[in-house]
Coordinates of C-alpha atoms in Angstrom, one line a residue:
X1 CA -23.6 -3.0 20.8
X2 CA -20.1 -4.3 22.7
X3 CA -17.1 -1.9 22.1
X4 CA -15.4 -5.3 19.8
X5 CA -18.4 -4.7 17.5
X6 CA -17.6 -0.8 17.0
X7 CA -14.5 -2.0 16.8
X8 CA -15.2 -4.1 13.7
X9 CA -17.1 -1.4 12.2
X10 CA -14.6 1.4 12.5
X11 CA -12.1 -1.0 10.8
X12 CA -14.3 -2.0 8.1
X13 CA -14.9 2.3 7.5
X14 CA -11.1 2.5 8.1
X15 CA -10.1 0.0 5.3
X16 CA -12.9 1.3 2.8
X17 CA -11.4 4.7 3.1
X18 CA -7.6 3.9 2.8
X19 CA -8.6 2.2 -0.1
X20 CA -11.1 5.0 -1.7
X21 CA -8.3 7.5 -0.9
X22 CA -5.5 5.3 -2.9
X23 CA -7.9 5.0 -6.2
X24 CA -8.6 8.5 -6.1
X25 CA -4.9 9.5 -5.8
X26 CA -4.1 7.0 -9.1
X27 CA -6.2 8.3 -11.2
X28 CA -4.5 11.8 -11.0
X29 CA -1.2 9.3 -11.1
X30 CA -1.9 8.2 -14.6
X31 CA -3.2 11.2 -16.2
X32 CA -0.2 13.2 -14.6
X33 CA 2.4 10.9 -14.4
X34 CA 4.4 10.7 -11.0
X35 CA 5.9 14.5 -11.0
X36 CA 5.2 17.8 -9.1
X37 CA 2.0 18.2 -10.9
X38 CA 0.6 15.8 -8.7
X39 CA 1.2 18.8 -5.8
X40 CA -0.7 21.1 -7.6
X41 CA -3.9 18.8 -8.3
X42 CA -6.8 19.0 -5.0
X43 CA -8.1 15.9 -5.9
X44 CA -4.6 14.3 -5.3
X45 CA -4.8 15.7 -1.6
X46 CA -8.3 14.6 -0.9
X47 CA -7.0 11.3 -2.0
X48 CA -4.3 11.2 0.3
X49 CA -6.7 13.1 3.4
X50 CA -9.3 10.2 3.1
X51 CA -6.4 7.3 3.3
X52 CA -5.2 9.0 6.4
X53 CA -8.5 9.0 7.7
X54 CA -8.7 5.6 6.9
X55 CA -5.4 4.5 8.5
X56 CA -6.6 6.5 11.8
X57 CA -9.6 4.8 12.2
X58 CA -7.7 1.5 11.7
X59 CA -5.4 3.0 14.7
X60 CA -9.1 3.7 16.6
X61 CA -10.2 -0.4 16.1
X62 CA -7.1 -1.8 17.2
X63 CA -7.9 0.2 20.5
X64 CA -11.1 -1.5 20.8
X65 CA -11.1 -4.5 19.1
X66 CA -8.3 -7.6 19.1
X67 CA -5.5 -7.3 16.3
X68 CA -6.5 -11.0 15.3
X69 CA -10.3 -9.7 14.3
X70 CA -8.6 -6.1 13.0
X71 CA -6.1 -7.1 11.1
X72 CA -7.6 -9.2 8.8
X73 CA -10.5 -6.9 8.2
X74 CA -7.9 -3.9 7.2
X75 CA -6.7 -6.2 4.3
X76 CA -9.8 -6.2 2.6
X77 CA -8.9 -3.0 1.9
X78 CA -7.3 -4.5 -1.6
X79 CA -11.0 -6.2 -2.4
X80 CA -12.3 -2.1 -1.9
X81 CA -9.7 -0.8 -3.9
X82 CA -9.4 -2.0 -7.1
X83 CA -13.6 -1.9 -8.1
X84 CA -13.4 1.7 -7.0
X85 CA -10.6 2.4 -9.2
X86 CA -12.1 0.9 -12.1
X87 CA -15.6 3.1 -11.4
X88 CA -12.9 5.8 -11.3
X89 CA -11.7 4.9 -14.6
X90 CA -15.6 4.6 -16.2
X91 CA -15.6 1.3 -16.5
X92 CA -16.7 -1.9 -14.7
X93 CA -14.5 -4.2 -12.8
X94 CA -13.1 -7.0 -15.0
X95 CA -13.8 -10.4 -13.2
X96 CA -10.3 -11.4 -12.9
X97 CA -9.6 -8.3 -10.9
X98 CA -11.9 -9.1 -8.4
X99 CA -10.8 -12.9 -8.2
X100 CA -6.9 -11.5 -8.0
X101 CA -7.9 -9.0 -5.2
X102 CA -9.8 -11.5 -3.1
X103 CA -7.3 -14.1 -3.6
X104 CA -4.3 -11.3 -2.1
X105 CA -6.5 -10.6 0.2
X106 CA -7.5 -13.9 2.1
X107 CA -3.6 -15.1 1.7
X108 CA -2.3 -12.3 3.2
X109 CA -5.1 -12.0 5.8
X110 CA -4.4 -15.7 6.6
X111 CA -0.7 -15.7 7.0
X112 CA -1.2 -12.3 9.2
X113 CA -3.3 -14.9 11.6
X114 CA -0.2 -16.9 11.6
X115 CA 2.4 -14.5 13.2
X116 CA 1.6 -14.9 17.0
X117 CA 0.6 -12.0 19.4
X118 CA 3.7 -10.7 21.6
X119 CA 3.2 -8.9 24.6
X120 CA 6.6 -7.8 25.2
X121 CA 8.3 -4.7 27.0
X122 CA 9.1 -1.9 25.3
X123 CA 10.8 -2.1 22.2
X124 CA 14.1 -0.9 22.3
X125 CA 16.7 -0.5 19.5
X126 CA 20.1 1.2 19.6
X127 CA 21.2 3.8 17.2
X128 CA 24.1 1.2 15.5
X129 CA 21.9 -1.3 14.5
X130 CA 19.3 0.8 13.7
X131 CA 21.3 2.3 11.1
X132 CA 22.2 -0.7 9.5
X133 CA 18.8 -1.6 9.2
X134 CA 17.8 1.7 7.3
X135 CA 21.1 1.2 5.0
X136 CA 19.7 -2.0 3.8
X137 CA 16.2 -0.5 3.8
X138 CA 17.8 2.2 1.4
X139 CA 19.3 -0.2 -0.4
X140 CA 16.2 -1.5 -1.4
X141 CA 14.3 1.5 -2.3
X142 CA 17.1 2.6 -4.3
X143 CA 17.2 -0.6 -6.2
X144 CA 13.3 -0.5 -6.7
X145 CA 14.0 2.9 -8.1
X146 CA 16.8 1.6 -10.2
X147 CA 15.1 -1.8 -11.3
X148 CA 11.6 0.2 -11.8
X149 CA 12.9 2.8 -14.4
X150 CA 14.7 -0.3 -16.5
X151 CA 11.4 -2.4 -16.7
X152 CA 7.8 -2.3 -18.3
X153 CA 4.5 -3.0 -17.6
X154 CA 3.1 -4.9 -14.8
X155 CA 6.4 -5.9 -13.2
X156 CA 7.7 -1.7 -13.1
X157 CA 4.4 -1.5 -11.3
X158 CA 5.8 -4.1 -9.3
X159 CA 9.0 -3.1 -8.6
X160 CA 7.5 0.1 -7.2
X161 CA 5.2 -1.0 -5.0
X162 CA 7.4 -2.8 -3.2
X163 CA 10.2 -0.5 -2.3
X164 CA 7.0 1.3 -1.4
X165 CA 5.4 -1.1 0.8
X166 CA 8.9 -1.7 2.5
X167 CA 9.0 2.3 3.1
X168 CA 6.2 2.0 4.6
X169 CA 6.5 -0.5 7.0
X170 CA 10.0 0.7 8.2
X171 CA 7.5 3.7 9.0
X172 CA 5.6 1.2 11.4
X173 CA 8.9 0.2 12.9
X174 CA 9.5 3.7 13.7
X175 CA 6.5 4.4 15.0
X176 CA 6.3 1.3 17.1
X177 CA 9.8 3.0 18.8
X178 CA 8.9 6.2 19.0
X179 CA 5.3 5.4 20.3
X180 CA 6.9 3.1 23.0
X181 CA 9.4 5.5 24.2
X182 CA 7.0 8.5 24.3
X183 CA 4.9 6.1 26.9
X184 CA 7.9 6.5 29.6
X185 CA 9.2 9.8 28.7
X186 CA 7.9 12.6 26.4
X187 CA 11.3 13.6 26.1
X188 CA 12.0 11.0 23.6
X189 CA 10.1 12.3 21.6
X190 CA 13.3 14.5 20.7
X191 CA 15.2 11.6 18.9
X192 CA 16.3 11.0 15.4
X193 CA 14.3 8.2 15.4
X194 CA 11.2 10.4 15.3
X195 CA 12.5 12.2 11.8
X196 CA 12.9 8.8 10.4
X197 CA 8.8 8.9 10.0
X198 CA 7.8 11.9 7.9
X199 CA 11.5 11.2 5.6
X200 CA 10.1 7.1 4.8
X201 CA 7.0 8.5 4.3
X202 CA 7.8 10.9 1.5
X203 CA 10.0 7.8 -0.1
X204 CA 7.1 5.8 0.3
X205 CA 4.5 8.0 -1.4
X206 CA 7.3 9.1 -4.5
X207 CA 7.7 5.6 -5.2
X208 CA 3.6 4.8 -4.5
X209 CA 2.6 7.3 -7.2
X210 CA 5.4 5.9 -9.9
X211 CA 4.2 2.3 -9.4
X212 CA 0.3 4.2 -9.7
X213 CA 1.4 6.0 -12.9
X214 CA 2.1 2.7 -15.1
X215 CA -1.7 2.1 -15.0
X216 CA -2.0 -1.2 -13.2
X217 CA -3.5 -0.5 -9.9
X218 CA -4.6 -3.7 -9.2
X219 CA -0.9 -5.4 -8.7
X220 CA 0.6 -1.9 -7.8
X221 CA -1.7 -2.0 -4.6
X222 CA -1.4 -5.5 -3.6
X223 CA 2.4 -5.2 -3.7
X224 CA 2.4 -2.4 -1.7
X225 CA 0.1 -4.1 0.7
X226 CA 2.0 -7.4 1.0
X227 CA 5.4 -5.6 1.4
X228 CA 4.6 -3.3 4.0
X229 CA 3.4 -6.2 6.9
X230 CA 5.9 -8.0 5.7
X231 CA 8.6 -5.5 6.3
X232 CA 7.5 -4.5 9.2
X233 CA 6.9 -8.2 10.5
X234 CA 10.8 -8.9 9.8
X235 CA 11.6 -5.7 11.3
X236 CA 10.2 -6.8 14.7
X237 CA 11.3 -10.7 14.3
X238 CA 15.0 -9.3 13.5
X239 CA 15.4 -6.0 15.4
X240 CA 13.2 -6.1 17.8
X241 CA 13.0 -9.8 19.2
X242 CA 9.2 -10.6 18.5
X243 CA 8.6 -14.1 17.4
X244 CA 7.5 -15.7 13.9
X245 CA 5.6 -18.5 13.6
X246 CA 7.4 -22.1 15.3
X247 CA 4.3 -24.9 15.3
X248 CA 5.5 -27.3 12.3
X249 CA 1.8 -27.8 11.7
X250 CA 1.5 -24.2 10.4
X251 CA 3.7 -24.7 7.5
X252 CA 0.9 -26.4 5.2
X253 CA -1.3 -23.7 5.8
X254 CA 1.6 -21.0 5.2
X255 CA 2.2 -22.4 2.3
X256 CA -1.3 -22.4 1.2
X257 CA -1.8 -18.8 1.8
X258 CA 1.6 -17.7 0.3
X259 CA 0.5 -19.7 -2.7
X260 CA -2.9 -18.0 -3.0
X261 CA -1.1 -14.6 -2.2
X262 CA 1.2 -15.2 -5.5
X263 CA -1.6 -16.5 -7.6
X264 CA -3.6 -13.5 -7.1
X265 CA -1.1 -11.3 -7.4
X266 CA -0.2 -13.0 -10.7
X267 CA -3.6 -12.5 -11.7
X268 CA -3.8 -9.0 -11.5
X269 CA -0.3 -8.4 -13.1
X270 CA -2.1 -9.9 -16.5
X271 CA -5.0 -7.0 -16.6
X272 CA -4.5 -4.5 -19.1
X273 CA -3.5 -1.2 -17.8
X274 CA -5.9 1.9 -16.7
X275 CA -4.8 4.7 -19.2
X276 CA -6.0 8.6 -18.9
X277 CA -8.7 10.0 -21.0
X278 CA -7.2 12.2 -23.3
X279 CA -9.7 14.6 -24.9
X280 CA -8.6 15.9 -28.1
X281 CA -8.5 19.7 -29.2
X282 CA -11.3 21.4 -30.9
X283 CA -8.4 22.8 -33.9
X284 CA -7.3 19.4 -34.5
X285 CA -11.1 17.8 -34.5
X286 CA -11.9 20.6 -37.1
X287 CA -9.1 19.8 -39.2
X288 CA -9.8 16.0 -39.0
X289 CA -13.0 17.3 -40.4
X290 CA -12.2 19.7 -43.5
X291 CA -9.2 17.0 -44.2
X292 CA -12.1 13.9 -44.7
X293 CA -14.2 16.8 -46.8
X294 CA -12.1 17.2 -49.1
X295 CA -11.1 13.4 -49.0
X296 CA -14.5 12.5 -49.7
X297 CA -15.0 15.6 -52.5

């Protein structure tokens, strides 16, 4: 077997496990509600161990396999993700879930083909404009905190999701510039850059866990998976001089996928919510009891 097919399979493991790890971590999410509880729960950290597992051995395929066969594989993740948060929930996948996730999943897959492959120096970006760029990053999360404690339902969920999913891609940026630098000199490893990471990465989770709390997983993880390529994608289009897509005869199929993307997302915004299992004390079942006795008497 070639290293591309290894490379295929470790991305296949890779996106089963990120997405494993994220229905675990919800189901604690809507029983608990996004607080500190969450910290005390060990279910909530195996969650969140077995998506970083997954995201490393995404990191391991894309060193032994081309980003146009890996990238597209890791966005199946979503079509992983949502059955196993139903099984999670004790009940089956409803139909529309599975059409919704498989519909975000191919448009987003398909305008990811889309963006052309750069092979480009090392990225630089200086402290100024970097700055702006994480003011109108935190713009944006604040609002989605804002706008997300104002609404209901499927679009709170929403609203989440994607200050989370922008979080998280400014993490990629990041990463990209720190990863970059460290390649010519260790020593710049010792920037402020490199504290960016862990800080977008506790906004990211904080705001991942309230758009997990409202119940609807489906459209809460597709957001936050549309968002964060995106973001990132902008990022390095904007800041960092990689280029976006210029052959006219793309745009039909762009708009295809963006319009599958939408649909399926739209889908998935109309499932009724995953609520916790609330068991209900003995006292209170007892007196239910004695109450209908002498109902009935």
């Amino acid at each position: 077997m070639t290293q591309e097919w290894w490379g295929v399979i470790i991305a296949f493991a890779g996106a089963f496990g990120y997405a494993l790890g994220a229905a675990i971590q919800q189901l604690d999410a809507v029983r608990l509600g996004a607080n500190r509880q969450l910290m005390k729960q060990p279910r909530w950290w195996i969650g969140g161990a077995i998506s970083f597992t997954g995201a490393c051995l995404h990191a391991v395929a894309l060193s032994m396999a081309p980003l146009t066969i890996i990238q597209p594989i890791s966005m199946t993740t979503l079509v992983y993700a949502v059955p196993l948060a139903a099984k999670l929930h004790g009940r089956r996948p409803r139909k529309a879930e599975l059409l919704g996730s498989a519909a975000v999943s191919v448009g987003l897959a398909g305008l990811m083909l889309m963006i052309p492959i750069h092979d480009a120096d090392t990225p630089v970006l200086g402290d100024g404009l970097a700055l702006w760029f994480l003011a109108a990053v935190l713009v944006t999360v604040v609002a989605s905190q804002l706008i997300g404690r104002r609404v209901s339902g499927p679009v709170k969920a929403l609203v989440f999701a994607i200050g989370a999913g922008v979080a998280t891609g400014t993490v990629s940026t990041f990463v990209r510039l720190v990863g970059a630098g460290m390649q010519t000199d260790l020593g710049n490893l010792i920037h402020w850059f490199t504290l960016v990471v862990p800080t977008m990465l506790i906004v990211a989770t904080i705001l991942l866990q309230k758009s997990y709390a409202v119940g609807y997983f489906g459209i809460a993880y597709a957001a936050a998976q549309v968002a964060d390529p995106v973001a990132s994608v902008l990022a390095g289009a904007g800041l960092l001089g990689e280029p976006l897509p210029t052959d006219p005869m793309l745009i039909a199929p762009a708009l295809a996928c963006a319009a599958l993307l939408i649909a399926g997302t739209i889908v998935l915004g109309r499932n009724a919510p995953d609520h916790a299992k609330t068991e209900q004390p003995a006292e209170l079942d007892e007196a239910a009891t004695d109450e209908q006795v002498r109902t009935a008497a």
